[in-house]
mmCIF file of C-alpha atoms in Angstrom:
data_model
loop_
_atom_site.group_PDB
_atom_site.id
_atom_site.type_symbol
_atom_site.label_atom_id
_atom_site.label_comp_id
_atom_site.label_asym_id
_atom_site.label_seq_id
_atom_site.Cartn_x
_atom_site.Cartn_y
_atom_site.Cartn_z
ATOM 1 C CA UNK A 1 -0.039 -0.048 0.141
ATOM 2 C CA UNK A 2 2.723 2.623 0.836
ATOM 3 C CA UNK A 3 4.691 1.601 -2.628
ATOM 4 C CA UNK A 4 1.146 2.413 -4.406
ATOM 5 C CA UNK A 5 0.728 5.518 -2.477
ATOM 6 C CA UNK A 6 4.175 6.502 -2.730
ATOM 7 C CA UNK A 7 3.721 5.892 -7.237
ATOM 8 C CA UNK A 8 0.882 7.994 -7.263
ATOM 9 C CA UNK A 9 2.337 11.365 -5.469
ATOM 10 C CA UNK A 10 5.500 10.828 -8.061
ATOM 11 C CA UNK A 11 2.851 10.422 -11.129
ATOM 12 C CA UNK A 12 1.475 13.542 -10.248
ATOM 13 C CA UNK A 13 4.882 15.512 -10.226
ATOM 14 C CA UNK A 14 6.179 16.425 -13.069
ATOM 15 C CA UNK A 15 9.790 14.572 -12.154
ATOM 16 C CA UNK A 16 10.419 11.625 -9.929
ATOM 17 C CA UNK A 17 13.715 12.683 -8.542
ATOM 18 C CA UNK A 18 12.372 16.006 -7.897
ATOM 19 C CA UNK A 19 9.382 14.473 -5.389
ATOM 20 C CA UNK A 20 11.737 11.829 -3.633
ATOM 21 C CA UNK A 21 12.732 14.344 -0.966
ATOM 22 C CA UNK A 22 8.944 15.173 -0.433
ATOM 23 C CA UNK A 23 7.945 12.052 -0.144
ATOM 24 C CA UNK A 24 10.424 11.200 2.000
ATOM 25 C CA UNK A 25 9.187 14.629 4.868
ATOM 26 C CA UNK A 26 5.712 13.714 4.306
ATOM 27 C CA UNK A 27 5.541 9.604 4.550
ATOM 28 C CA UNK A 28 8.660 9.295 6.775
ATOM 29 C CA UNK A 29 7.161 6.186 7.081
ATOM 30 C CA UNK A 30 8.635 4.778 3.822
ATOM 31 C CA UNK A 31 11.424 2.572 3.135
ATOM 32 C CA UNK A 32 14.286 3.741 0.539
ATOM 33 C CA UNK A 33 14.002 0.266 -1.069
ATOM 34 C CA UNK A 34 10.088 0.869 -1.036
ATOM 35 C CA UNK A 35 10.645 4.373 -2.534
ATOM 36 C CA UNK A 36 12.675 2.616 -5.269
ATOM 37 C CA UNK A 37 10.216 0.740 -6.010
ATOM 38 C CA UNK A 38 7.392 3.335 -5.904
ATOM 39 C CA UNK A 39 9.804 5.009 -8.299
ATOM 40 C CA UNK A 40 10.094 2.222 -11.296
ATOM 41 C CA UNK A 41 6.236 2.002 -10.712
ATOM 42 C CA UNK A 42 5.456 5.570 -11.560
ATOM 43 C CA UNK A 43 8.405 5.630 -14.458
ATOM 44 C CA UNK A 44 6.647 2.373 -15.985
ATOM 45 C CA UNK A 45 3.496 4.293 -15.509
ATOM 46 C CA UNK A 46 4.287 7.118 -17.226
ATOM 47 C CA UNK A 47 5.925 4.737 -19.442
ATOM 48 C CA UNK A 48 2.624 3.324 -20.256
ATOM 49 C CA UNK A 49 1.197 6.812 -21.126
ATOM 50 C CA UNK A 50 3.548 7.744 -23.392
ATOM 51 C CA UNK A 51 2.417 5.046 -24.774
ATOM 52 C CA UNK A 52 -1.062 5.317 -25.843
ATOM 53 C CA UNK A 53 -0.145 8.607 -26.624
ATOM 54 C CA UNK A 54 2.082 7.220 -29.119
ATOM 55 C CA UNK A 55 -0.730 5.426 -30.819
ATOM 56 C CA UNK A 56 -2.463 8.390 -31.209
ATOM 57 C CA UNK A 57 0.628 10.264 -32.749
ATOM 58 C CA UNK A 58 3.055 7.973 -33.732
ATOM 59 C CA UNK A 59 4.744 10.610 -35.806
ATOM 60 C CA UNK A 60 5.162 13.005 -33.019
ATOM 61 C CA UNK A 61 9.146 13.635 -32.713
ATOM 62 C CA UNK A 62 8.520 14.653 -28.900
ATOM 63 C CA UNK A 63 6.645 11.343 -28.157
ATOM 64 C CA UNK A 64 9.702 9.033 -29.275
ATOM 65 C CA UNK A 65 12.168 11.287 -27.745
ATOM 66 C CA UNK A 66 9.642 11.015 -24.192
ATOM 67 C CA UNK A 67 9.784 7.325 -24.701
ATOM 68 C CA UNK A 68 13.385 7.008 -25.263
ATOM 69 C CA UNK A 69 13.873 8.999 -21.513
ATOM 70 C CA UNK A 70 11.689 6.398 -20.459
ATOM 71 C CA UNK A 71 13.195 3.618 -21.230
ATOM 72 C CA UNK A 72 16.439 5.230 -19.986
ATOM 73 C CA UNK A 73 15.118 5.763 -16.812
ATOM 74 C CA UNK A 74 14.028 2.308 -16.364
ATOM 75 C CA UNK A 75 17.107 0.615 -17.549
ATOM 76 C CA UNK A 76 15.950 -0.291 -21.220
ATOM 77 C CA UNK A 77 19.110 0.919 -22.999
ATOM 78 C CA UNK A 78 18.375 -0.271 -26.474
ATOM 79 C CA UNK A 79 15.380 0.352 -27.127
ATOM 80 C CA UNK A 80 15.609 4.035 -25.791
ATOM 81 C CA UNK A 81 18.479 4.598 -28.255
ATOM 82 C CA UNK A 82 16.314 3.178 -30.901
ATOM 83 C CA UNK A 83 13.235 5.595 -29.852
ATOM 84 C CA UNK A 84 16.121 8.215 -29.845
ATOM 85 C CA UNK A 85 16.982 7.815 -33.518
ATOM 86 C CA UNK A 86 13.059 7.701 -34.542
ATOM 87 C CA UNK A 87 12.949 11.154 -32.264
ATOM 88 C CA UNK A 88 15.761 12.520 -34.414
ATOM 89 C CA UNK A 89 14.784 11.398 -37.756
ATOM 90 C CA UNK A 90 11.077 12.936 -37.316
ATOM 91 C CA UNK A 91 13.051 15.816 -36.517
ATOM 92 C CA UNK A 92 13.290 16.408 -32.960
ATOM 93 C CA UNK A 93 16.417 18.472 -31.826
ATOM 94 C CA UNK A 94 17.334 19.341 -28.599
ATOM 95 C CA UNK A 95 20.721 19.094 -26.975
ATOM 96 C CA UNK A 96 19.189 17.002 -24.326
ATOM 97 C CA UNK A 97 18.305 14.079 -26.858
ATOM 98 C CA UNK A 98 22.118 13.528 -27.563
ATOM 99 C CA UNK A 99 22.603 13.996 -23.662
ATOM 100 C CA UNK A 100 20.087 10.800 -22.579
ATOM 101 C CA UNK A 101 21.369 8.999 -25.600
ATOM 102 C CA UNK A 102 25.133 9.218 -24.376
ATOM 103 C CA UNK A 103 23.598 7.935 -21.353
ATOM 104 C CA UNK A 104 22.131 4.563 -22.923
ATOM 105 C CA UNK A 105 25.306 4.313 -25.052
ATOM 106 C CA UNK A 106 27.306 4.194 -21.620
ATOM 107 C CA UNK A 107 24.987 2.028 -19.601
ATOM 108 C CA UNK A 108 25.755 -0.578 -22.409
ATOM 109 C CA UNK A 109 29.355 0.025 -22.818
ATOM 110 C CA UNK A 110 29.322 1.611 -25.616
ATOM 111 C CA UNK A 111 31.990 4.194 -24.834
ATOM 112 C CA UNK A 112 33.011 5.887 -28.302
ATOM 113 C CA UNK A 113 29.350 6.136 -29.257
ATOM 114 C CA UNK A 114 28.313 7.813 -26.240
ATOM 115 C CA UNK A 115 31.199 10.520 -26.501
ATOM 116 C CA UNK A 116 30.362 11.231 -29.803
ATOM 117 C CA UNK A 117 27.135 11.675 -28.377
ATOM 118 C CA UNK A 118 27.674 13.743 -25.010
ATOM 119 C CA UNK A 119 30.109 15.888 -27.006
ATOM 120 C CA UNK A 120 27.413 17.386 -29.459
ATOM 121 C CA UNK A 121 25.274 17.621 -25.989
ATOM 122 C CA UNK A 122 27.754 20.071 -24.418
ATOM 123 C CA UNK A 123 28.323 21.625 -27.648
ATOM 124 C CA UNK A 124 24.856 23.018 -27.644
ATOM 125 C CA UNK A 125 23.526 22.438 -24.342
ATOM 126 C CA UNK A 126 22.317 26.140 -22.451
ATOM 127 C CA UNK A 127 25.033 26.839 -19.863
ATOM 128 C CA UNK A 128 23.477 26.331 -17.162
ATOM 129 C CA UNK A 129 23.215 22.039 -17.859
ATOM 130 C CA UNK A 130 26.779 22.583 -19.412
ATOM 131 C CA UNK A 131 28.379 21.011 -16.127
ATOM 132 C CA UNK A 132 25.795 18.025 -16.029
ATOM 133 C CA UNK A 133 27.077 17.074 -19.980
ATOM 134 C CA UNK A 134 30.408 17.408 -18.881
ATOM 135 C CA UNK A 135 29.762 15.429 -15.793
ATOM 136 C CA UNK A 136 28.811 12.739 -17.675
ATOM 137 C CA UNK A 137 31.328 13.013 -20.200
ATOM 138 C CA UNK A 138 33.733 11.785 -17.049
ATOM 139 C CA UNK A 139 31.425 9.356 -16.408
ATOM 140 C CA UNK A 140 31.687 7.907 -19.846
ATOM 141 C CA UNK A 141 35.327 8.518 -19.857
ATOM 142 C CA UNK A 142 36.282 6.908 -17.075
ATOM 143 C CA UNK A 143 33.691 3.849 -17.949
ATOM 144 C CA UNK A 144 36.148 3.472 -20.914
ATOM 145 C CA UNK A 145 39.425 3.843 -18.356
ATOM 146 C CA UNK A 146 40.364 7.172 -19.467
ATOM 147 C CA UNK A 147 41.146 7.943 -16.300
ATOM 148 C CA UNK A 148 43.390 11.040 -17.565
ATOM 149 C CA UNK A 149 41.274 13.048 -20.155
ATOM 150 C CA UNK A 150 38.185 12.443 -16.884
ATOM 151 C CA UNK A 151 40.630 14.233 -14.766
ATOM 152 C CA UNK A 152 41.379 17.212 -17.548
ATOM 153 C CA UNK A 153 37.551 17.996 -16.677
ATOM 154 C CA UNK A 154 37.749 18.415 -13.030
ATOM 155 C CA UNK A 155 38.253 22.228 -13.176
ATOM 156 C CA UNK A 156 35.574 22.970 -15.414
ATOM 157 C CA UNK A 157 33.320 20.501 -13.373
ATOM 158 C CA UNK A 158 34.609 22.772 -10.121
ATOM 159 C CA UNK A 159 33.498 25.990 -12.300
ATOM 160 C CA UNK A 160 30.467 24.429 -12.550
ATOM 161 C CA UNK A 161 29.770 23.538 -9.120
ATOM 162 C CA UNK A 162 29.264 20.387 -9.760
ATOM 163 C CA UNK A 163 29.346 18.112 -7.267
ATOM 164 C CA UNK A 164 32.243 15.860 -7.921
ATOM 165 C CA UNK A 165 32.720 13.502 -5.534
ATOM 166 C CA UNK A 166 32.328 10.637 -6.988
ATOM 167 C CA UNK A 167 34.347 10.691 -9.808
ATOM 168 C CA UNK A 168 37.495 12.430 -7.206
ATOM 169 C CA UNK A 169 36.757 8.655 -5.880
ATOM 170 C CA UNK A 170 36.665 6.954 -8.517
ATOM 171 C CA UNK A 171 40.271 8.860 -9.918
ATOM 172 C CA UNK A 172 41.519 7.726 -6.115
ATOM 173 C CA UNK A 173 41.325 11.362 -4.921
#
């Protein structure tokens, strides 16, 4: 029952990440693993909603992007990449397509493709999001074993006020 209740709160919010604190504050009886399950349930429901909209508007590039985004959030990385390719083919244009596609490629261990995508995203991201894209690039470089290149990004990441503790830990600092 708690999981269903938390999932409903998440579904009503715009983004499940932003409402985790709200759930923790309002429902202190929810355990972290229950919250994780609630996030998965909410994300799956959002994916189902996009799929329903997709049936009515199969050529909408925004729905293809949304489909890919939700697949990334659920860990369906191959499906995400396919949806992002469809979104791009149908005219979706935005730095965040390449950003999330880079994450999907990274999670599949496709580091060259991930770097290609994140470099495009970094070039076109708004200034307030450039640090996040650089952080993803650092994680891709670390995943590929290129610690030196990841280390070179640290000063720029710091200049964007990005929390780099995980990167520094991976670098052994």
